[in-house]
Tab-separated table of C-alpha atoms in Angstrom:
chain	number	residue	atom	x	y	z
A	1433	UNK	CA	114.495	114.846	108.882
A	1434	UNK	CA	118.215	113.914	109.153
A	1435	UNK	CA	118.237	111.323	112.288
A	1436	UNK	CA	115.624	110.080	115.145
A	1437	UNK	CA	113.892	113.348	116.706
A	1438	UNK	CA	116.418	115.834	114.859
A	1439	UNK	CA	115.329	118.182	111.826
A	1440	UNK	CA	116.750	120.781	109.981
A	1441	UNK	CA	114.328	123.896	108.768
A	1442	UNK	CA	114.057	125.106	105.478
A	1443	UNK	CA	112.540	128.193	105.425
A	1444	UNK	CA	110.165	130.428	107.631
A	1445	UNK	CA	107.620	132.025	106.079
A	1446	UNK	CA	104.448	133.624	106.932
A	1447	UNK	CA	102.173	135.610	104.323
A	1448	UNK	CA	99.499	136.767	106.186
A	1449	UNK	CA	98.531	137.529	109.342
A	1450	UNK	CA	95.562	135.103	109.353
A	1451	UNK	CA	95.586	131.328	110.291
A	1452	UNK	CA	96.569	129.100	107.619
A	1453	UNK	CA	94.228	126.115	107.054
A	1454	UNK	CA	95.878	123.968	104.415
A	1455	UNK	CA	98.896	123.322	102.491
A	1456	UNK	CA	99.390	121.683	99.131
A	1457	UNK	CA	102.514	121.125	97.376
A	1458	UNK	CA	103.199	120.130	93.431
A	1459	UNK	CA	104.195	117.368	91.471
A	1460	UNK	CA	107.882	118.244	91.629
A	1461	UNK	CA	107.948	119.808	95.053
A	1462	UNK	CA	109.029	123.139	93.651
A	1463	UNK	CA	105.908	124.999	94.595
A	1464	UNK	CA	103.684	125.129	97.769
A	1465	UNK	CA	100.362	126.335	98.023
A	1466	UNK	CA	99.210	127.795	101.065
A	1467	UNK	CA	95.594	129.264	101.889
A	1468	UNK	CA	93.444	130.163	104.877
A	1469	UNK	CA	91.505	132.671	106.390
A	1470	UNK	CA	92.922	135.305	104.604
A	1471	UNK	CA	90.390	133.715	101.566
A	1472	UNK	CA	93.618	134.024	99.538
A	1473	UNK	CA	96.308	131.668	97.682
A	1474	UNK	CA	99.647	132.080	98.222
A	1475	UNK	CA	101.914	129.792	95.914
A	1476	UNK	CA	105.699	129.554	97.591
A	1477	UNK	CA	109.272	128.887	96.126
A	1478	UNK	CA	110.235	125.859	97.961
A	1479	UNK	CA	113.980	126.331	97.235
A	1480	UNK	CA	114.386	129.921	97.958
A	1481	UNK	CA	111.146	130.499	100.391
A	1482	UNK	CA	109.893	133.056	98.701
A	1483	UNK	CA	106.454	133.800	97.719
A	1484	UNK	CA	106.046	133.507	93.835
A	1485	UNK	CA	102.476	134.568	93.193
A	1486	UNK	CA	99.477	135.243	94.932
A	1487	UNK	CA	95.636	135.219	94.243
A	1488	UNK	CA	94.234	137.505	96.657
A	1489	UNK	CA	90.543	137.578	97.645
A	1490	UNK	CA	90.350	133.805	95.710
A	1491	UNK	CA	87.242	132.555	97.688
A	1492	UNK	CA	85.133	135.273	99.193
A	1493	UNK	CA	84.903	132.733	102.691
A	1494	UNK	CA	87.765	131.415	104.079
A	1495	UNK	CA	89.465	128.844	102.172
A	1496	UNK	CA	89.567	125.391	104.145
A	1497	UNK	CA	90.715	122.976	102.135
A	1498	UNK	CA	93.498	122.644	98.899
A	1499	UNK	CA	94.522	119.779	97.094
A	1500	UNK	CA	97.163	119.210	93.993
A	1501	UNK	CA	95.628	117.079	91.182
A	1502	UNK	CA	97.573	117.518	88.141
A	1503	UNK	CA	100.930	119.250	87.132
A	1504	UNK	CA	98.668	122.450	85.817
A	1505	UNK	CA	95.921	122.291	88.347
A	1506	UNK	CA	95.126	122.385	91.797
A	1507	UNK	CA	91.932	122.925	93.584
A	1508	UNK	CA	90.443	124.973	96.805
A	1509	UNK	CA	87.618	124.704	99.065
A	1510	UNK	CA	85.849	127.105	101.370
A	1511	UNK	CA	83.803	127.402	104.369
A	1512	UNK	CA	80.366	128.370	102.308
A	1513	UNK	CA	81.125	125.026	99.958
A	1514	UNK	CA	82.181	126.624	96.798
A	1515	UNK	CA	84.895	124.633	94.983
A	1516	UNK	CA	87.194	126.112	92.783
A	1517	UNK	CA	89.505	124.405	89.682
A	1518	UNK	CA	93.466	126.825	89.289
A	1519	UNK	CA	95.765	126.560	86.895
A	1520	UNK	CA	99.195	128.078	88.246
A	1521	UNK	CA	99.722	129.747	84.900
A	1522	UNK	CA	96.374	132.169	85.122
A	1523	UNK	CA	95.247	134.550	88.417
A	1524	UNK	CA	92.003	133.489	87.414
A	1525	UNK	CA	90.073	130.373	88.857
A	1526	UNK	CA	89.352	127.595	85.163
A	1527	UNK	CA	86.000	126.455	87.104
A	1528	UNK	CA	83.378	127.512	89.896
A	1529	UNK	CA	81.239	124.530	91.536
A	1530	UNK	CA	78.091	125.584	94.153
A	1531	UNK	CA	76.697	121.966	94.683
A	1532	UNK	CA	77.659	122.064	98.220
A	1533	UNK	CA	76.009	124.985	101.042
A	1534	UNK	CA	78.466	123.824	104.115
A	1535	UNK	CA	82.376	123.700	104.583
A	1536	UNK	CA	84.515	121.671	102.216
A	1537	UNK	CA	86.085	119.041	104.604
A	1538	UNK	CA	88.531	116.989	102.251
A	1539	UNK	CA	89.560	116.383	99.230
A	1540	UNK	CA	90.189	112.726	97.332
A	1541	UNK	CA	92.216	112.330	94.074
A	1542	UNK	CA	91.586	109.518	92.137
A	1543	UNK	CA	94.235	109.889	89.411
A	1544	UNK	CA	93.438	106.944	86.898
A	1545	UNK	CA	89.924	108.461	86.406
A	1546	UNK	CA	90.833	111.762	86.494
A	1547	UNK	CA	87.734	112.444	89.102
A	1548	UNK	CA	88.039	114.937	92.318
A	1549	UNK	CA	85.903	113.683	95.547
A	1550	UNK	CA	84.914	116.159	97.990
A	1551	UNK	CA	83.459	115.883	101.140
A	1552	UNK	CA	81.518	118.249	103.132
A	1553	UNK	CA	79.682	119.415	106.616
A	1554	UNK	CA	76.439	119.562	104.864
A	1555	UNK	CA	76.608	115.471	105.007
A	1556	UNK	CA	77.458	114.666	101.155
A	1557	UNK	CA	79.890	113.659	99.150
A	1558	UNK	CA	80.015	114.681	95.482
A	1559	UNK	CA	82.291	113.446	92.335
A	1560	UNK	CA	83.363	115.989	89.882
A	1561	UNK	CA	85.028	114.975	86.462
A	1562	UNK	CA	87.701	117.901	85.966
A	1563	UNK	CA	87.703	117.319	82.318
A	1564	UNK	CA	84.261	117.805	81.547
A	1565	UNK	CA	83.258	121.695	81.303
A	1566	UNK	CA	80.154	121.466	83.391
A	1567	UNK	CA	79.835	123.428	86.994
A	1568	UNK	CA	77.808	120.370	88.115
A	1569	UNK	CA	79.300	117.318	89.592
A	1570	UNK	CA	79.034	114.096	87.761
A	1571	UNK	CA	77.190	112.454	91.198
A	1572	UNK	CA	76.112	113.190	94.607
A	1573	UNK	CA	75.660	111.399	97.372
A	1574	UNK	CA	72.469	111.818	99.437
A	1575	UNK	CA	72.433	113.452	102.906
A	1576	UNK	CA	74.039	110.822	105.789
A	1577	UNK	CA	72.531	113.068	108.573
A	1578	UNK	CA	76.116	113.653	109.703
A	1579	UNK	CA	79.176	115.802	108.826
A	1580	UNK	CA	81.492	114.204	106.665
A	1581	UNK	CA	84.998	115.079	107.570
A	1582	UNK	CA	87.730	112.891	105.707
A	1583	UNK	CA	88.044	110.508	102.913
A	1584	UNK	CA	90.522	107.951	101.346
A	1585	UNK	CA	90.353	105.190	99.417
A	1586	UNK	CA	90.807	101.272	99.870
A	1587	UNK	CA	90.627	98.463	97.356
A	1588	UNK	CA	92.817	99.907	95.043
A	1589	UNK	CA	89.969	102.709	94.606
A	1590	UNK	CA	87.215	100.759	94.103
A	1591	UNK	CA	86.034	101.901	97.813
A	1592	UNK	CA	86.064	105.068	99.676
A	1593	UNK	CA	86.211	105.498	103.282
A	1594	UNK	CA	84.853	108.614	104.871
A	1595	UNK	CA	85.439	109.843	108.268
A	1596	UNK	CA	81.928	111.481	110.029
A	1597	UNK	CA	81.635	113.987	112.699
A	1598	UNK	CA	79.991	111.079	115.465
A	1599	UNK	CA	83.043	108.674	114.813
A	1600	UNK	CA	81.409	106.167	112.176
A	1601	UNK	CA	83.623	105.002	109.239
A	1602	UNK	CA	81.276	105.645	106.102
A	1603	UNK	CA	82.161	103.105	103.137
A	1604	UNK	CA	80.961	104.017	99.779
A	1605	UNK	CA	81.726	101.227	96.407
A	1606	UNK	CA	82.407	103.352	93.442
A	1607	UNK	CA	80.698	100.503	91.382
A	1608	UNK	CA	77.526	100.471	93.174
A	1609	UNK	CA	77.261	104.406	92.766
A	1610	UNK	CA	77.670	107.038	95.026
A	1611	UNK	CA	74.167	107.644	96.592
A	1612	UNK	CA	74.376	105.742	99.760
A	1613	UNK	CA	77.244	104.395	102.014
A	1614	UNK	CA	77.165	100.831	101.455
A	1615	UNK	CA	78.526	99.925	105.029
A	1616	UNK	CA	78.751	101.597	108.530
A	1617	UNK	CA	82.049	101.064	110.620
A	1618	UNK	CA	81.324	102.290	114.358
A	1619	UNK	CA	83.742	102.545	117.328
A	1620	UNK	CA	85.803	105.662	117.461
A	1621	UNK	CA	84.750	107.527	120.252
A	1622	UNK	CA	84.652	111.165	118.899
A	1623	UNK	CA	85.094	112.847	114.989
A	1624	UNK	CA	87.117	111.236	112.627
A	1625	UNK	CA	89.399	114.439	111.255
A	1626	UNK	CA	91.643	112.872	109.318
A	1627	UNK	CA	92.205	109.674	107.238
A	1628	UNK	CA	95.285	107.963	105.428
A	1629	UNK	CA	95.982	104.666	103.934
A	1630	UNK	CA	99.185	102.574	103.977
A	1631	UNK	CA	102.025	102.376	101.465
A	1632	UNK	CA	101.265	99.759	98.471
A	1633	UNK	CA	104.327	97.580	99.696
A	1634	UNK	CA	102.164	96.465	102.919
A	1635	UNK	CA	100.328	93.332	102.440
A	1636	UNK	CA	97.365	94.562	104.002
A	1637	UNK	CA	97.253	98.166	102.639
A	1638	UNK	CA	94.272	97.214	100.415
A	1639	UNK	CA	91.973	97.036	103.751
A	1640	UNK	CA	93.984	98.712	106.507
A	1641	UNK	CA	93.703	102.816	107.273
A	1642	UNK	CA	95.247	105.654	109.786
A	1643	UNK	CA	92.569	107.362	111.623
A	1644	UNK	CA	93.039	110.594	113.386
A	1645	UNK	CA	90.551	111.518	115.912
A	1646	UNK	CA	89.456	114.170	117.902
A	1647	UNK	CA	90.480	112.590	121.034
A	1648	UNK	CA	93.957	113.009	120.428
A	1649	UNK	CA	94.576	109.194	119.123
A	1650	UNK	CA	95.539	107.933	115.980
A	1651	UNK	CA	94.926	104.265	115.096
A	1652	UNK	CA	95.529	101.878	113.179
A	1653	UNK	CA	92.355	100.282	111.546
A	1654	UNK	CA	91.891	97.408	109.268
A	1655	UNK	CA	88.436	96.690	107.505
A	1656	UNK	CA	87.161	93.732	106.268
A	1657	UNK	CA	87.252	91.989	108.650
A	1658	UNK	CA	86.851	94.969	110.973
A	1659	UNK	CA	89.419	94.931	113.833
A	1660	UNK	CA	91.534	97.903	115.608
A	1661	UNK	CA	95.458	96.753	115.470
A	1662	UNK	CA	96.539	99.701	117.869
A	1663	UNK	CA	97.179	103.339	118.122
A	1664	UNK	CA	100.098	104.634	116.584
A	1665	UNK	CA	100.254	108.326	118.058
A	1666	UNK	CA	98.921	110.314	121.200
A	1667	UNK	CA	98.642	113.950	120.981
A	1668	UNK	CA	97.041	113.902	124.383
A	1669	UNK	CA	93.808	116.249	124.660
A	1670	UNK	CA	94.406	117.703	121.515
A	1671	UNK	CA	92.508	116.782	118.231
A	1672	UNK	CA	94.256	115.305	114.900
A	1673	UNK	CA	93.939	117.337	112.491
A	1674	UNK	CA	96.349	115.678	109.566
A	1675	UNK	CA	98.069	112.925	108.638
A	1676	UNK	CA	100.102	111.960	105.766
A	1677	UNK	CA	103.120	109.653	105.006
A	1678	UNK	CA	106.047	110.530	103.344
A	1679	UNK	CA	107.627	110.163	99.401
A	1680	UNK	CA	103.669	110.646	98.307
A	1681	UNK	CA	102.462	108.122	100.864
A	1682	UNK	CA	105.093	105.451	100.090
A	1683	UNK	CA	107.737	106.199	102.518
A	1684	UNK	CA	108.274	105.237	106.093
A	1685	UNK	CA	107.270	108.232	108.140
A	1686	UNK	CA	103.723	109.040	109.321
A	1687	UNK	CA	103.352	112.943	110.284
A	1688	UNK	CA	100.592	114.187	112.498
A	1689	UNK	CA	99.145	117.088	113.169
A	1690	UNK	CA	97.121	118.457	115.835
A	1691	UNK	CA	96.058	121.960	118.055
A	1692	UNK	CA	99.520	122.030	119.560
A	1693	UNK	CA	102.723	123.581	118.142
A	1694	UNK	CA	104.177	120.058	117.402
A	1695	UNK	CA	104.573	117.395	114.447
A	1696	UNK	CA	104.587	114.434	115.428
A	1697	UNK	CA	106.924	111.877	113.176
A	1698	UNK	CA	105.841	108.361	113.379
A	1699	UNK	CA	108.497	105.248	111.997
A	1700	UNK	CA	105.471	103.120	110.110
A	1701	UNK	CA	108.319	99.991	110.573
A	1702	UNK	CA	107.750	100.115	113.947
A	1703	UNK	CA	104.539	99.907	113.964
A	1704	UNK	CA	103.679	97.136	111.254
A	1705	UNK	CA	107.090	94.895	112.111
A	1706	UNK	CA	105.502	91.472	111.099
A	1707	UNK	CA	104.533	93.114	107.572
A	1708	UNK	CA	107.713	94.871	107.350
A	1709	UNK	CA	109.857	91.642	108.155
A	1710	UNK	CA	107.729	89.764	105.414
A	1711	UNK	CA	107.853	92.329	103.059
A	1712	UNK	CA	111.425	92.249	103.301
A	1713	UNK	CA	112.461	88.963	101.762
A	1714	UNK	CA	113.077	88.371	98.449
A	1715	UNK	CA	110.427	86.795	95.993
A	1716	UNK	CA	112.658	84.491	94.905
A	1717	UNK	CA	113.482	83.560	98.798
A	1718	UNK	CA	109.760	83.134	99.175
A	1719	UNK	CA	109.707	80.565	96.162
A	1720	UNK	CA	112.989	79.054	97.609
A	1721	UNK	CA	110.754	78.679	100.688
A	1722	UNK	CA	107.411	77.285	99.661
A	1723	UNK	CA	109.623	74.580	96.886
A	1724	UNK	CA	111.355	73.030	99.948
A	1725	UNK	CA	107.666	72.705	101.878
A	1726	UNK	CA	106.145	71.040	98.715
A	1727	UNK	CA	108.820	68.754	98.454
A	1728	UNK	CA	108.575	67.688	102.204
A	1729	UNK	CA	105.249	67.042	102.259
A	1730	UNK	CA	105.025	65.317	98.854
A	1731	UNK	CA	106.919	62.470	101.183
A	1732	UNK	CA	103.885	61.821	102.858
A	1733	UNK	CA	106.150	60.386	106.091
A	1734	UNK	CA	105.389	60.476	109.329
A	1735	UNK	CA	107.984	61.768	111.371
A	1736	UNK	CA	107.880	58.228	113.189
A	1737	UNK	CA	107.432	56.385	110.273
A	1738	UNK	CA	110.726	58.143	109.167
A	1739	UNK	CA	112.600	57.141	112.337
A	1740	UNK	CA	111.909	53.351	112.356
A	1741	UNK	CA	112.581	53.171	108.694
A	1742	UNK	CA	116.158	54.892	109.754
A	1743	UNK	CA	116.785	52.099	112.252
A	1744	UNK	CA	115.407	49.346	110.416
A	1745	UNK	CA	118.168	49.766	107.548
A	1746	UNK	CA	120.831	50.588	110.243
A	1747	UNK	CA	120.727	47.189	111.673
A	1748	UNK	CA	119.868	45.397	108.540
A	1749	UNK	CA	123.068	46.520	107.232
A	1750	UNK	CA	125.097	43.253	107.574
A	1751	UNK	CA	126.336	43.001	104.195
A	1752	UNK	CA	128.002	46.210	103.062
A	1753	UNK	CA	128.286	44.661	99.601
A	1754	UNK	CA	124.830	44.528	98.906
A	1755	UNK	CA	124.729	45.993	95.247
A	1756	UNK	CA	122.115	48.726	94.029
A	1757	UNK	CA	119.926	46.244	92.560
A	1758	UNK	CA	118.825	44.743	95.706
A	1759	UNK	CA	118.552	48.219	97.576
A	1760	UNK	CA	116.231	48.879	94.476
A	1761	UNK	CA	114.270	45.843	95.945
A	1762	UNK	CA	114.350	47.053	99.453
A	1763	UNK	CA	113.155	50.252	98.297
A	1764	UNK	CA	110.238	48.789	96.167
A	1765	UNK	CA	109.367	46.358	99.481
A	1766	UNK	CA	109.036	49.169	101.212
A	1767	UNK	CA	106.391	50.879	99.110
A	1768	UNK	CA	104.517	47.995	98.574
A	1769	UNK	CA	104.229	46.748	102.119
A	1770	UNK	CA	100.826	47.385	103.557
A	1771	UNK	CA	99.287	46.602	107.056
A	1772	UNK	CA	95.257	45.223	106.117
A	1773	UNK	CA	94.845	45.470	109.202
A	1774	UNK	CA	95.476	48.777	109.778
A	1775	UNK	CA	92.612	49.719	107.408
A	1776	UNK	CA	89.645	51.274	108.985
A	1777	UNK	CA	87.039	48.970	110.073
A	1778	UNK	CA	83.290	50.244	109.104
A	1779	UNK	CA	80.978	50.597	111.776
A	1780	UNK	CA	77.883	49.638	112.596
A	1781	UNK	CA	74.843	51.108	113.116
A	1782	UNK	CA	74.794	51.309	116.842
A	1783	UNK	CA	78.641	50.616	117.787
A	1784	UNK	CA	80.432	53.659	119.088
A	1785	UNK	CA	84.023	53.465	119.872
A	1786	UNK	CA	84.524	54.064	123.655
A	1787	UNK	CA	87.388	53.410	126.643
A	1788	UNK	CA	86.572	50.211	128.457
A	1789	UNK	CA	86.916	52.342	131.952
A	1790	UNK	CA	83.912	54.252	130.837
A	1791	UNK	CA	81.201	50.871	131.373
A	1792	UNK	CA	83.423	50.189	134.992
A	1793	UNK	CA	81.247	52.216	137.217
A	1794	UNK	CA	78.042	50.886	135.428
């Protein structure tokens, strides 16, 4: 995108007559895989538009889901569950996973542990551990008696949040294992398609998530506490089917995508302008900041206090050649002047402090 609601496109492309059902694009942005119902992978020149290789008949059901994970491997998912582990340099698939009988829904990269998540409409969710040679995931979650449909992480990865078919936010704690969610978010009136979280430079992108739903709204959601901060899209009667953010999910621009013939482009500064504005100063403004309200309140001055002691020295200024020494003294009186009687009196046992006009109509 150049400017506000103008684009330029790229390329136009279309290798195969059948719907395409996800998109994928590599480290470098050189290459883009594309797959669908054509149960093939077609991997795309992004500077020239050209298709650079193809793995025909990849899946034998249609292929629903892809995902990049590192710069020599990228995975697919079709609609009978089978998961499959690529390298771009060989036609044929590395590994072949059958844990799952029902539609591969989404995909999760967790990079630091080098794990794949995977969620599916058979109701589980399932780690794999793409360095290990085994065709069986490392765990599986039990059944949730719902379709799971989308999945991202919170808590800098220590939590998942998965989206489920009758609009319940699913939160599973990677250290507590992955058998059972470990909390139940409700509210969202239909399916929760699609799920992103917020760029690391937000305060509150630990705990706060993009939902896309089936009714054609995506919202804004923060967790812990739960509370829904506003909608950030309409698509109208159509259902969400993406979302992502820009520059890898650190940039400013939320894209959505639906059943119509339109992306929707989202500025996220609109949308969170009391995080944006904060985010914005300097840390060293902030410190400039919180020194000058330490300092004030290390006074310990009333504001009144302040203004009688301001007028007490402007009239007691008869002498102007009173010498340091005695406005040392002042200073020190000052200090060391206390009211007694100002000190709080201890109560007795049955005294209660009360306005006389209360006892008048007695």
């Amino acid at each position: 995108m150049t400017n506000r609601g103008q684009y330029q496109q790229s390329f136009s492309l279309r290798p195969s007559k059948r719907s395409c059902r996800s998109l994928a694009v590599n480290e470098d942005g050189s290459r883009l895989h594309g797959a669908g119902k054509a149960k093939s992978v077609f991997t795309i020149d992004t500077a020239t538009g050209d298709i650079f290789d193809t793995r025909k008949d990849a899946h034998d059901s249609p292929i629903n889901r892809t995902k990049q994970l590192l710069p020599n491997m990228f995975c697919t998912g079709d609609d009978d569950g089978v998961i499959k582990l690529w390298d771009p340099r060989q036609l044929q698939e590395i590994r072949r996973y059958i844990h799952h009988f029902d539609f591969i829904s989404d995909f999760l990269w967790l990079g630091n542990k080098k794990q794949l998540i995977s969620t599916s409409g058979d109701g589980t969710l399932s780690v794999i551990d793409v360095r290990g040679r085994k065709t069986e995931p490392l765990a599986q979650s039990e059944d949730q008696e719902d379709e799971l449909l989308s999945a991202v992480t919170i808590r800098n990865g220590s939590k998942v949040v998965v989206g489920t078919q009758l609009g319940i936010l699913s939160i599973f704690n990677a250290t507590h294992g992955w058998g059972d969610c470990v909390d139940r978010v409700p509210g969202h009136p239909q399916s929760i398609d699609a799920l992103c979280g917020l760029p690391s430079s937000y305060p509150s992108s630990h705990s706060t998530i993009l939902t896309g739903s089936s009714d054609g709204l995506m919202r804004i959601v923060q967790l812990f506490p739960t509370k829904l901060l506003g909608i950030v899209a309409d698509h109208g009667s159509f259902p969400i089917e993406r979302i992502a953010i820009d520059q890898n999910g650190e940039g400013r621009w939320i894209g959505s995508a639906g059943h119509e013939d339109v992306l929707k482009m989202t500025d996220l500064r609109e949308v969170l302008e009391d995080e944006d504005s904060n985010r914005d100063v300097s840390p060293d403004e902030r410190e400039s900041d919180e020194g000058e309200g330490e300092s004030i309140d290390r006074l310990n001055l009333p504001v009144a206090a302040t203004e009688g002691e301001a007028s007490s020295d402007v009239a007691g200024r008869g002498n102007e050649s009173s010498g340091p020494e005695e406005l040392k003294e002042k200073k020190r009186k000052r200090k060391g002047q206390k009211d007694t009687l100002a000190a709080k009196k201890k109560k007795g046992r049955n005294e209660i402090d009360a306005d006389p006009s209360f006892f008048a109509g007695l």
